[in-house]
mmCIF file of N, CA and C in Angstrom:
data_model
loop_
_atom_site.group_PDB
_atom_site.id
_atom_site.type_symbol
_atom_site.label_atom_id
_atom_site.label_comp_id
_atom_site.label_asym_id
_atom_site.label_seq_id
_atom_site.Cartn_x
_atom_site.Cartn_y
_atom_site.Cartn_z
ATOM 1 N N MET C 938 105.549 86.411 114.914
ATOM 2 C CA MET C 938 104.790 87.149 115.897
ATOM 3 C C MET C 938 103.458 87.552 115.275
ATOM 4 N N GLU C 939 102.440 87.651 116.119
ATOM 5 C CA GLU C 939 101.109 87.983 115.623
ATOM 6 C C GLU C 939 100.537 89.143 116.429
ATOM 7 N N LYS C 940 99.875 90.057 115.728
ATOM 8 C CA LYS C 940 99.180 91.165 116.371
ATOM 9 C C LYS C 940 97.733 91.135 115.903
ATOM 10 N N LYS C 941 96.785 91.174 116.861
ATOM 11 C CA LYS C 941 95.363 91.137 116.518
ATOM 12 C C LYS C 941 94.660 92.333 117.143
ATOM 13 N N GLU C 942 93.625 92.811 116.464
ATOM 14 C CA GLU C 942 92.775 93.840 117.048
ATOM 15 C C GLU C 942 91.408 93.826 116.385
ATOM 16 N N VAL C 943 90.452 94.371 117.092
ATOM 17 C CA VAL C 943 89.109 94.547 116.549
ATOM 18 C C VAL C 943 89.009 96.011 116.161
ATOM 19 N N ALA C 944 88.515 96.271 114.960
ATOM 20 C CA ALA C 944 88.455 97.640 114.453
ATOM 21 C C ALA C 944 87.079 97.929 113.861
ATOM 22 N N ILE C 945 86.847 99.203 113.631
ATOM 23 C CA ILE C 945 85.594 99.649 113.022
ATOM 24 C C ILE C 945 85.922 100.222 111.660
ATOM 25 N N ASN C 946 85.164 99.818 110.656
ATOM 26 C CA ASN C 946 85.294 100.421 109.331
ATOM 27 C C ASN C 946 84.368 101.627 109.249
ATOM 28 N N ASN C 947 84.426 102.339 108.134
ATOM 29 C CA ASN C 947 83.612 103.539 107.963
ATOM 30 C C ASN C 947 82.121 103.229 108.033
ATOM 31 N N PRO C 948 81.382 103.958 108.874
ATOM 32 C CA PRO C 948 79.927 103.784 108.930
ATOM 33 C C PRO C 948 79.280 104.159 107.595
ATOM 34 N N ILE C 949 78.181 103.494 107.276
ATOM 35 C CA ILE C 949 77.455 103.723 106.028
ATOM 36 C C ILE C 949 76.018 104.097 106.394
ATOM 37 N N ALA C 950 75.525 105.215 105.852
ATOM 38 C CA ALA C 950 74.145 105.641 106.112
ATOM 39 C C ALA C 950 73.278 105.260 104.921
ATOM 40 N N VAL C 951 72.180 104.539 105.191
ATOM 41 C CA VAL C 951 71.253 104.090 104.152
ATOM 42 C C VAL C 951 69.829 104.197 104.692
ATOM 43 N N ALA C 952 68.984 104.946 104.007
ATOM 44 C CA ALA C 952 67.545 105.016 104.318
ATOM 45 C C ALA C 952 67.252 105.253 105.803
ATOM 46 N N GLY C 953 67.955 106.189 106.412
ATOM 47 C CA GLY C 953 67.701 106.508 107.810
ATOM 48 C C GLY C 953 68.388 105.602 108.813
ATOM 49 N N LEU C 954 69.099 104.588 108.344
ATOM 50 C CA LEU C 954 69.859 103.693 109.216
ATOM 51 C C LEU C 954 71.346 103.953 109.033
ATOM 52 N N THR C 955 72.107 103.738 110.076
ATOM 53 C CA THR C 955 73.561 103.776 109.962
ATOM 54 C C THR C 955 74.071 102.377 110.268
ATOM 55 N N ILE C 956 74.884 101.846 109.369
ATOM 56 C CA ILE C 956 75.455 100.508 109.530
ATOM 57 C C ILE C 956 76.946 100.674 109.799
ATOM 58 N N ILE C 957 77.387 100.119 110.926
ATOM 59 C CA ILE C 957 78.789 100.233 111.331
ATOM 60 C C ILE C 957 79.420 98.847 111.276
ATOM 61 N N PRO C 958 80.336 98.610 110.324
ATOM 62 C CA PRO C 958 81.000 97.306 110.239
ATOM 63 C C PRO C 958 82.087 97.155 111.317
ATOM 64 N N VAL C 959 82.136 95.986 111.931
ATOM 65 C CA VAL C 959 83.161 95.655 112.922
ATOM 66 C C VAL C 959 83.995 94.515 112.339
ATOM 67 N N VAL C 960 85.323 94.683 112.322
ATOM 68 C CA VAL C 960 86.199 93.686 111.699
ATOM 69 C C VAL C 960 87.315 93.260 112.655
ATOM 70 N N HIS C 961 87.816 92.050 112.448
ATOM 71 C CA HIS C 961 89.026 91.575 113.121
ATOM 72 C C HIS C 961 90.188 91.743 112.152
ATOM 73 N N VAL C 962 91.256 92.333 112.636
ATOM 74 C CA VAL C 962 92.452 92.528 111.820
ATOM 75 C C VAL C 962 93.591 91.764 112.486
ATOM 76 N N SER C 963 94.314 90.997 111.688
ATOM 77 C CA SER C 963 95.426 90.202 112.202
ATOM 78 C C SER C 963 96.641 90.406 111.303
ATOM 79 N N LEU C 964 97.781 90.700 111.909
ATOM 80 C CA LEU C 964 99.033 90.848 111.166
ATOM 81 C C LEU C 964 100.035 89.852 111.731
ATOM 82 N N ASN C 965 100.574 89.029 110.861
ATOM 83 C CA ASN C 965 101.584 88.041 111.248
ATOM 84 C C ASN C 965 102.889 88.380 110.540
ATOM 85 N N TYR C 966 103.980 88.251 111.268
ATOM 86 C CA TYR C 966 105.274 88.449 110.620
ATOM 87 C C TYR C 966 106.327 87.549 111.260
ATOM 88 N N TRP C 967 107.268 87.164 110.433
ATOM 89 C CA TRP C 967 108.355 86.283 110.846
ATOM 90 C C TRP C 967 109.668 86.846 110.328
ATOM 91 N N LEU C 968 110.684 86.782 111.139
ATOM 92 C CA LEU C 968 112.039 87.147 110.734
ATOM 93 C C LEU C 968 112.819 85.851 110.571
ATOM 94 N N HIS C 969 113.461 85.702 109.423
ATOM 95 C CA HIS C 969 114.197 84.467 109.176
ATOM 96 C C HIS C 969 115.326 84.701 108.182
ATOM 97 N N ASN C 970 116.473 84.138 108.446
ATOM 98 C CA ASN C 970 117.636 84.169 107.547
ATOM 99 C C ASN C 970 117.889 85.546 106.951
ATOM 100 N N GLY C 971 117.838 86.575 107.773
ATOM 101 C CA GLY C 971 118.096 87.925 107.294
ATOM 102 C C GLY C 971 116.950 88.536 106.505
ATOM 103 N N GLY C 972 115.817 87.897 106.443
ATOM 104 C CA GLY C 972 114.652 88.414 105.718
ATOM 105 C C GLY C 972 113.430 88.455 106.623
ATOM 106 N N ALA C 973 112.343 88.871 106.044
ATOM 107 C CA ALA C 973 111.094 88.947 106.802
ATOM 108 C C ALA C 973 109.927 88.546 105.912
ATOM 109 N N SER C 974 108.927 87.958 106.517
ATOM 110 C CA SER C 974 107.687 87.608 105.818
ATOM 111 C C SER C 974 106.525 88.242 106.575
ATOM 112 N N PHE C 975 105.555 88.767 105.832
ATOM 113 C CA PHE C 975 104.383 89.403 106.427
ATOM 114 C C PHE C 975 103.121 88.802 105.834
ATOM 115 N N PHE C 976 102.081 88.705 106.650
ATOM 116 C CA PHE C 976 100.791 88.193 106.197
ATOM 117 C C PHE C 976 99.707 88.888 107.017
ATOM 118 N N GLY C 977 98.741 89.478 106.344
ATOM 119 C CA GLY C 977 97.664 90.169 107.041
ATOM 120 C C GLY C 977 96.302 89.666 106.617
ATOM 121 N N VAL C 978 95.345 89.712 107.548
ATOM 122 C CA VAL C 978 93.974 89.285 107.275
ATOM 123 C C VAL C 978 93.020 90.296 107.915
ATOM 124 N N LYS C 979 91.988 90.644 107.167
ATOM 125 C CA LYS C 979 90.921 91.504 107.689
ATOM 126 C C LYS C 979 89.611 90.774 107.443
ATOM 127 N N GLN C 980 88.915 90.390 108.529
ATOM 128 C CA GLN C 980 87.697 89.589 108.401
ATOM 129 C C GLN C 980 86.520 90.293 109.068
ATOM 130 N N PRO C 981 85.351 90.282 108.416
ATOM 131 C CA PRO C 981 84.170 90.870 109.050
ATOM 132 C C PRO C 981 83.762 90.044 110.266
ATOM 133 N N ASP C 982 83.310 90.735 111.310
ATOM 134 C CA ASP C 982 82.893 90.043 112.527
ATOM 135 C C ASP C 982 81.446 90.356 112.893
ATOM 136 N N ALA C 983 81.061 91.630 112.783
ATOM 137 C CA ALA C 983 79.716 92.033 113.196
ATOM 138 C C ALA C 983 79.329 93.321 112.495
ATOM 139 N N VAL C 984 78.049 93.660 112.593
ATOM 140 C CA VAL C 984 77.567 94.972 112.154
ATOM 141 C C VAL C 984 76.709 95.544 113.275
ATOM 142 N N ILE C 985 76.813 96.833 113.440
ATOM 143 C CA ILE C 985 75.962 97.547 114.381
ATOM 144 C C ILE C 985 74.999 98.367 113.539
ATOM 145 N N VAL C 986 73.712 98.215 113.811
ATOM 146 C CA VAL C 986 72.684 98.931 113.065
ATOM 147 C C VAL C 986 72.093 99.983 114.002
ATOM 148 N N VAL C 987 72.221 101.249 113.589
ATOM 149 C CA VAL C 987 71.728 102.355 114.401
ATOM 150 C C VAL C 987 70.551 102.994 113.678
ATOM 151 N N SER C 988 69.401 103.025 114.348
ATOM 152 C CA SER C 988 68.215 103.698 113.810
ATOM 153 C C SER C 988 67.828 104.797 114.797
ATOM 154 N N PRO C 989 66.912 105.675 114.423
ATOM 155 C CA PRO C 989 66.483 106.702 115.380
ATOM 156 C C PRO C 989 65.885 106.095 116.658
ATOM 157 N N ALA C 990 65.337 104.897 116.569
ATOM 158 C CA ALA C 990 64.672 104.275 117.718
ATOM 159 C C ALA C 990 65.595 103.414 118.581
ATOM 160 N N GLU C 991 66.609 102.766 117.982
ATOM 161 C CA GLU C 991 67.424 101.828 118.757
ATOM 162 C C GLU C 991 68.759 101.537 118.085
ATOM 163 N N LYS C 992 69.609 100.847 118.845
ATOM 164 C CA LYS C 992 70.910 100.383 118.354
ATOM 165 C C LYS C 992 70.967 98.882 118.600
ATOM 166 N N ARG C 993 71.266 98.129 117.555
ATOM 167 C CA ARG C 993 71.348 96.666 117.675
ATOM 168 C C ARG C 993 72.610 96.193 116.967
ATOM 169 N N ALA C 994 73.126 95.047 117.410
ATOM 170 C CA ALA C 994 74.339 94.489 116.814
ATOM 171 C C ALA C 994 74.103 93.032 116.444
ATOM 172 N N PHE C 995 74.730 92.624 115.345
ATOM 173 C CA PHE C 995 74.588 91.259 114.844
ATOM 174 C C PHE C 995 75.947 90.732 114.408
ATOM 175 N N ARG C 996 76.232 89.480 114.759
ATOM 176 C CA ARG C 996 77.410 88.805 114.216
ATOM 177 C C ARG C 996 77.163 88.554 112.733
ATOM 178 N N ILE C 997 78.203 88.278 112.005
ATOM 179 C CA ILE C 997 78.080 87.995 110.575
ATOM 180 C C ILE C 997 77.220 86.752 110.345
ATOM 181 N N THR C 998 77.151 85.882 111.318
ATOM 182 C CA THR C 998 76.317 84.677 111.210
ATOM 183 C C THR C 998 74.827 84.998 111.307
ATOM 184 N N GLY C 999 74.490 86.238 111.712
ATOM 185 C CA GLY C 999 73.100 86.634 111.869
ATOM 186 C C GLY C 999 72.637 86.635 113.313
ATOM 187 N N GLU C 1000 73.450 86.088 114.201
ATOM 188 C CA GLU C 1000 73.108 86.025 115.626
ATOM 189 C C GLU C 1000 73.169 87.428 116.240
ATOM 190 N N GLU C 1001 72.121 87.801 116.979
ATOM 191 C CA GLU C 1001 72.141 89.102 117.651
ATOM 192 C C GLU C 1001 73.086 89.030 118.849
ATOM 193 N N VAL C 1002 73.847 90.090 119.051
ATOM 194 C CA VAL C 1002 74.817 90.160 120.141
ATOM 195 C C VAL C 1002 74.628 91.514 120.829
ATOM 196 N N SER C 1003 74.896 91.574 122.119
ATOM 197 C CA SER C 1003 74.725 92.849 122.822
ATOM 198 C C SER C 1003 75.857 93.808 122.444
ATOM 199 N N ILE C 1004 75.523 95.074 122.432
ATOM 200 C CA ILE C 1004 76.539 96.085 122.136
ATOM 201 C C ILE C 1004 77.592 96.083 123.238
ATOM 202 N N ASP C 1005 77.184 95.817 124.476
ATOM 203 C CA ASP C 1005 78.152 95.740 125.580
ATOM 204 C C ASP C 1005 79.209 94.672 125.325
ATOM 205 N N GLN C 1006 78.805 93.556 124.743
ATOM 206 C CA GLN C 1006 79.761 92.492 124.439
ATOM 207 C C GLN C 1006 80.771 92.963 123.391
ATOM 208 N N LEU C 1007 80.297 93.689 122.375
ATOM 209 C CA LEU C 1007 81.220 94.215 121.366
ATOM 210 C C LEU C 1007 82.163 95.246 121.976
ATOM 211 N N VAL C 1008 81.657 96.058 122.905
ATOM 212 C CA VAL C 1008 82.501 97.058 123.568
ATOM 213 C C VAL C 1008 83.602 96.368 124.374
ATOM 214 N N GLU C 1009 83.305 95.215 124.981
ATOM 215 C CA GLU C 1009 84.335 94.457 125.700
ATOM 216 C C GLU C 1009 85.443 94.004 124.758
ATOM 217 N N GLU C 1010 85.081 93.674 123.522
ATOM 218 C CA GLU C 1010 86.063 93.216 122.541
ATOM 219 C C GLU C 1010 86.890 94.371 121.990
ATOM 220 N N ALA C 1011 86.286 95.554 121.894
ATOM 221 C CA ALA C 1011 86.991 96.726 121.376
ATOM 222 C C ALA C 1011 86.386 97.980 121.992
ATOM 223 N N ALA C 1012 87.096 98.598 122.911
ATOM 224 C CA ALA C 1012 86.584 99.761 123.635
ATOM 225 C C ALA C 1012 86.268 100.934 122.710
ATOM 226 N N ASP C 1013 86.952 101.045 121.567
ATOM 227 C CA ASP C 1013 86.715 102.152 120.633
ATOM 228 C C ASP C 1013 85.287 102.153 120.097
ATOM 229 N N ILE C 1014 84.643 101.008 120.107
ATOM 230 C CA ILE C 1014 83.283 100.900 119.576
ATOM 231 C C ILE C 1014 82.340 101.812 120.356
ATOM 232 N N LYS C 1015 82.498 101.882 121.667
ATOM 233 C CA LYS C 1015 81.603 102.693 122.499
ATOM 234 C C LYS C 1015 81.649 104.155 122.075
ATOM 235 N N GLU C 1016 82.834 104.674 121.877
ATOM 236 C CA GLU C 1016 83.001 106.077 121.480
ATOM 237 C C GLU C 1016 82.320 106.366 120.141
ATOM 238 N N ILE C 1017 82.445 105.464 119.207
ATOM 239 C CA ILE C 1017 81.849 105.667 117.886
ATOM 240 C C ILE C 1017 80.332 105.567 117.954
ATOM 241 N N ILE C 1018 79.813 104.604 118.695
ATOM 242 C CA ILE C 1018 78.364 104.433 118.803
ATOM 243 C C ILE C 1018 77.720 105.650 119.469
ATOM 244 N N GLU C 1019 78.400 106.232 120.436
ATOM 245 C CA GLU C 1019 77.834 107.382 121.147
ATOM 246 C C GLU C 1019 77.622 108.583 120.235
ATOM 247 N N ARG C 1020 78.305 108.635 119.109
ATOM 248 C CA ARG C 1020 78.119 109.737 118.154
ATOM 249 C C ARG C 1020 76.766 109.665 117.459
ATOM 250 N N PHE C 1021 76.142 108.503 117.460
ATOM 251 C CA PHE C 1021 74.893 108.319 116.713
ATOM 252 C C PHE C 1021 73.705 108.341 117.632
#
């Protein structure tokens, strides 16, 4: 069985900017012959850059993405961004 979610790591403040890492977390587990196997992966997906003037988001590939699109992937992102 597999469980996936998009999560936010701790925001980092640098030189007047706040950088918010967005990651994909995946947990896989199997039950077999009276035992269990687990495997987890945490991969970076995007960063949100918050400045006093604006908020922008970028995929790890460097492609700019709308914050609304990230909110669709993980609703918790909206709540965190609103704090800044």
